[in-house]
mmCIF file with all atom_site columns, C-alpha atoms in Angstrom:
data_model
loop_
_atom_site.group_PDB
_atom_site.id
_atom_site.type_symbol
_atom_site.label_atom_id
_atom_site.label_alt_id
_atom_site.label_comp_id
_atom_site.label_asym_id
_atom_site.label_entity_id
_atom_site.label_seq_id
_atom_site.pdbx_PDB_ins_code
_atom_site.Cartn_x
_atom_site.Cartn_y
_atom_site.Cartn_z
_atom_site.occupancy
_atom_site.B_iso_or_equiv
_atom_site.pdbx_formal_charge
_atom_site.auth_seq_id
_atom_site.auth_comp_id
_atom_site.auth_asym_id
_atom_site.auth_atom_id
_atom_site.pdbx_PDB_model_num
ATOM 1  C CA . MET O 1 1  ? 95.549  110.363 116.090 1.00 0.00 ? 1  MET O CA 1
ATOM 2  C CA . THR O 1 2  ? 95.387  111.620 112.512 1.00 0.00 ? 2  THR O CA 1
ATOM 3  C CA . VAL O 1 3  ? 98.162  111.456 109.922 1.00 0.00 ? 3  VAL O CA 1
ATOM 4  C CA . ASP O 1 4  ? 98.677  115.228 110.276 1.00 0.00 ? 4  ASP O CA 1
ATOM 5  C CA . GLU O 1 5  ? 98.982  114.930 114.061 1.00 0.00 ? 5  GLU O CA 1
ATOM 6  C CA . VAL O 1 6  ? 101.543 112.142 113.671 1.00 0.00 ? 6  VAL O CA 1
ATOM 7  C CA . GLU O 1 7  ? 103.603 114.196 111.228 1.00 0.00 ? 7  GLU O CA 1
ATOM 8  C CA . ASN O 1 8  ? 103.410 117.348 113.355 1.00 0.00 ? 8  ASN O CA 1
ATOM 9  C CA . ARG O 1 9  ? 104.531 115.501 116.478 1.00 0.00 ? 9  ARG O CA 1
ATOM 10 C CA . ALA O 1 10 ? 107.299 113.688 114.580 1.00 0.00 ? 10 ALA O CA 1
ATOM 11 C CA . ARG O 1 11 ? 108.465 116.994 113.051 1.00 0.00 ? 11 ARG O CA 1
ATOM 12 C CA . ALA O 1 12 ? 108.712 118.496 116.552 1.00 0.00 ? 12 ALA O CA 1
ATOM 13 C CA . VAL O 1 13 ? 110.839 115.535 117.691 1.00 0.00 ? 13 VAL O CA 1
ATOM 14 C CA . LEU O 1 14 ? 113.092 115.900 114.638 1.00 0.00 ? 14 LEU O CA 1
ATOM 15 C CA . HIS O 1 15 ? 113.445 119.618 115.302 1.00 0.00 ? 15 HIS O CA 1
ATOM 16 C CA . MET O 1 16 ? 114.570 118.987 118.887 1.00 0.00 ? 16 MET O CA 1
ATOM 17 C CA . ALA O 1 17 ? 116.795 115.966 118.192 1.00 0.00 ? 17 ALA O CA 1
ATOM 18 C CA . LEU O 1 18 ? 118.527 117.296 115.091 1.00 0.00 ? 18 LEU O CA 1
ATOM 19 C CA . GLY O 1 19 ? 118.576 120.968 116.031 1.00 0.00 ? 19 GLY O CA 1
ATOM 20 C CA . VAL O 1 20 ? 117.286 121.871 112.567 1.00 0.00 ? 20 VAL O CA 1
ATOM 21 C CA . ASP O 1 21 ? 114.888 124.714 111.814 1.00 0.00 ? 21 ASP O CA 1
ATOM 22 C CA . GLU O 1 22 ? 111.478 123.220 110.996 1.00 0.00 ? 22 GLU O CA 1
ATOM 23 C CA . ARG O 1 23 ? 111.406 124.910 107.584 1.00 0.00 ? 23 ARG O CA 1
ATOM 24 C CA . TYR O 1 24 ? 114.180 122.520 106.494 1.00 0.00 ? 24 TYR O CA 1
ATOM 25 C CA . LEU O 1 25 ? 112.227 119.441 107.627 1.00 0.00 ? 25 LEU O CA 1
ATOM 26 C CA . THR O 1 26 ? 110.544 118.876 104.279 1.00 0.00 ? 26 THR O CA 1
ATOM 27 C CA . PRO O 1 27 ? 109.440 115.333 103.427 1.00 0.00 ? 27 PRO O CA 1
ATOM 28 C CA . GLN O 1 28 ? 112.195 114.905 100.832 1.00 0.00 ? 28 GLN O CA 1
ATOM 29 C CA . ALA O 1 29 ? 115.007 116.200 103.096 1.00 0.00 ? 29 ALA O CA 1
ATOM 30 C CA . ARG O 1 30 ? 117.650 113.519 103.663 1.00 0.00 ? 30 ARG O CA 1
ATOM 31 C CA . LEU O 1 31 ? 118.584 113.223 107.331 1.00 0.00 ? 31 LEU O CA 1
ATOM 32 C CA . VAL O 1 32 ? 122.322 112.648 106.916 1.00 0.00 ? 32 VAL O CA 1
ATOM 33 C CA . ASP O 1 33 ? 123.164 114.095 103.507 1.00 0.00 ? 33 ASP O CA 1
ATOM 34 C CA . GLN O 1 34 ? 121.133 117.311 103.702 1.00 0.00 ? 34 GLN O CA 1
ATOM 35 C CA . LEU O 1 35 ? 120.326 117.875 107.382 1.00 0.00 ? 35 LEU O CA 1
ATOM 36 C CA . TYR O 1 36 ? 123.780 116.646 108.500 1.00 0.00 ? 36 TYR O CA 1
ATOM 37 C CA . ALA O 1 37 ? 122.448 114.424 111.290 1.00 0.00 ? 37 ALA O CA 1
ATOM 38 C CA . ASP O 1 38 ? 125.179 112.481 113.068 1.00 0.00 ? 38 ASP O CA 1
ATOM 39 C CA . SER O 1 39 ? 124.831 109.163 114.882 1.00 0.00 ? 39 SER O CA 1
ATOM 40 C CA . MET O 1 40 ? 124.124 110.775 118.259 1.00 0.00 ? 40 MET O CA 1
ATOM 41 C CA . GLU O 1 41 ? 121.396 112.971 116.787 1.00 0.00 ? 41 GLU O CA 1
ATOM 42 C CA . LEU O 1 42 ? 119.843 109.965 115.061 1.00 0.00 ? 42 LEU O CA 1
ATOM 43 C CA . LEU O 1 43 ? 119.874 108.109 118.377 1.00 0.00 ? 43 LEU O CA 1
ATOM 44 C CA . GLU O 1 44 ? 118.190 111.095 120.067 1.00 0.00 ? 44 GLU O CA 1
ATOM 45 C CA . MET O 1 45 ? 115.629 111.136 117.247 1.00 0.00 ? 45 MET O CA 1
ATOM 46 C CA . VAL O 1 46 ? 114.803 107.448 117.719 1.00 0.00 ? 46 VAL O CA 1
ATOM 47 C CA . MET O 1 47 ? 114.557 107.779 121.488 1.00 0.00 ? 47 MET O CA 1
ATOM 48 C CA . GLY O 1 48 ? 112.373 110.877 121.129 1.00 0.00 ? 48 GLY O CA 1
ATOM 49 C CA . LEU O 1 49 ? 110.049 109.200 118.633 1.00 0.00 ? 49 LEU O CA 1
ATOM 50 C CA . ASN O 1 50 ? 109.783 106.088 120.810 1.00 0.00 ? 50 ASN O CA 1
ATOM 51 C CA . GLU O 1 51 ? 108.831 108.198 123.810 1.00 0.00 ? 51 GLU O CA 1
ATOM 52 C CA . ALA O 1 52 ? 106.501 110.566 121.945 1.00 0.00 ? 52 ALA O CA 1
ATOM 53 C CA . PHE O 1 53 ? 104.500 107.786 120.303 1.00 0.00 ? 53 PHE O CA 1
ATOM 54 C CA . GLY O 1 54 ? 104.919 104.818 122.660 1.00 0.00 ? 54 GLY O CA 1
ATOM 55 C CA . ILE O 1 55 ? 106.533 102.742 119.899 1.00 0.00 ? 55 ILE O CA 1
ATOM 56 C CA . GLU O 1 56 ? 109.803 100.855 119.488 1.00 0.00 ? 56 GLU O CA 1
ATOM 57 C CA . ILE O 1 57 ? 111.879 101.750 116.457 1.00 0.00 ? 57 ILE O CA 1
ATOM 58 C CA . ARG O 1 58 ? 114.392 98.928  115.992 1.00 0.00 ? 58 ARG O CA 1
ATOM 59 C CA . ALA O 1 59 ? 117.801 98.926  114.300 1.00 0.00 ? 59 ALA O CA 1
ATOM 60 C CA . GLU O 1 60 ? 116.368 97.442  111.099 1.00 0.00 ? 60 GLU O CA 1
ATOM 61 C CA . ASP O 1 61 ? 113.747 100.226 111.049 1.00 0.00 ? 61 ASP O CA 1
ATOM 62 C CA . VAL O 1 62 ? 116.455 102.890 111.370 1.00 0.00 ? 62 VAL O CA 1
ATOM 63 C CA . ALA O 1 63 ? 118.459 101.345 108.528 1.00 0.00 ? 63 ALA O CA 1
ATOM 64 C CA . ALA O 1 64 ? 115.514 101.970 106.175 1.00 0.00 ? 64 ALA O CA 1
ATOM 65 C CA . ILE O 1 65 ? 115.111 105.626 107.171 1.00 0.00 ? 65 ILE O CA 1
ATOM 66 C CA . ASP O 1 66 ? 116.783 108.111 104.822 1.00 0.00 ? 66 ASP O CA 1
ATOM 67 C CA . THR O 1 67 ? 114.387 111.061 104.564 1.00 0.00 ? 67 THR O CA 1
ATOM 68 C CA . VAL O 1 68 ? 111.941 112.926 106.772 1.00 0.00 ? 68 VAL O CA 1
ATOM 69 C CA . ALA O 1 69 ? 109.137 111.179 104.841 1.00 0.00 ? 69 ALA O CA 1
ATOM 70 C CA . ASP O 1 70 ? 110.708 107.828 105.789 1.00 0.00 ? 70 ASP O CA 1
ATOM 71 C CA . VAL O 1 71 ? 110.504 108.867 109.467 1.00 0.00 ? 71 VAL O CA 1
ATOM 72 C CA . TYR O 1 72 ? 106.808 109.662 109.082 1.00 0.00 ? 72 TYR O CA 1
ATOM 73 C CA . ALA O 1 73 ? 106.162 106.359 107.288 1.00 0.00 ? 73 ALA O CA 1
ATOM 74 C CA . ALA O 1 74 ? 108.026 104.329 109.930 1.00 0.00 ? 74 ALA O CA 1
ATOM 75 C CA . VAL O 1 75 ? 106.078 105.955 112.766 1.00 0.00 ? 75 VAL O CA 1
ATOM 76 C CA . ARG O 1 76 ? 102.744 105.456 110.975 1.00 0.00 ? 76 ARG O CA 1
ATOM 77 C CA . ARG O 1 77 ? 103.606 101.803 110.282 1.00 0.00 ? 77 ARG O CA 1
ATOM 78 C CA . LEU O 1 78 ? 104.538 101.155 113.907 1.00 0.00 ? 78 LEU O CA 1
ATOM 79 C CA . LEU O 1 79 ? 101.409 102.917 115.146 1.00 0.00 ? 79 LEU O CA 1
ATOM 80 C CA . GLY O 1 80 ? 99.336  100.813 112.728 1.00 0.00 ? 80 GLY O CA 1
ATOM 81 C CA . ALA O 1 81 ? 95.611  101.001 113.344 1.00 0.00 ? 81 ALA O CA 1
ATOM 82 C CA . ARG O 1 82 ? 96.027  103.881 115.800 1.00 0.00 ? 82 ARG O CA 1
ATOM 83 C CA . VAL O 1 83 ? 96.471  106.330 112.898 1.00 0.00 ? 83 VAL O CA 1
ATOM 84 C CA . GLU O 1 84 ? 93.260  107.695 111.438 1.00 0.00 ? 84 GLU O CA 1
ATOM 85 C CA . HIS O 1 85 ? 93.189  108.815 107.832 1.00 0.00 ? 85 HIS O CA 1
ATOM 86 C CA . GLY O 1 86 ? 91.077  111.922 108.350 1.00 0.00 ? 86 GLY O CA 1
ATOM 87 C CA . VAL O 1 87 ? 89.443  113.758 105.483 1.00 0.00 ? 87 VAL O CA 1
#
């Protein structure tokens, strides 16, 4: 799976979990402060990401996530070697 594929799949999960139009899911968008995600939506996001990627995002991982870019970075980190850095 390439970095672009990871980000596209994660963006789709964010769109569904947060109910936010994808045009607002820019890397710098802050989940709570700008996209107004509440605790239930964040829980849906984590569960959706875990299912979509076969990973386990833990509480300490969630605490470090503030922006959409942080979501992408957390998923890539948890996927580790399974992410290809395509040209």
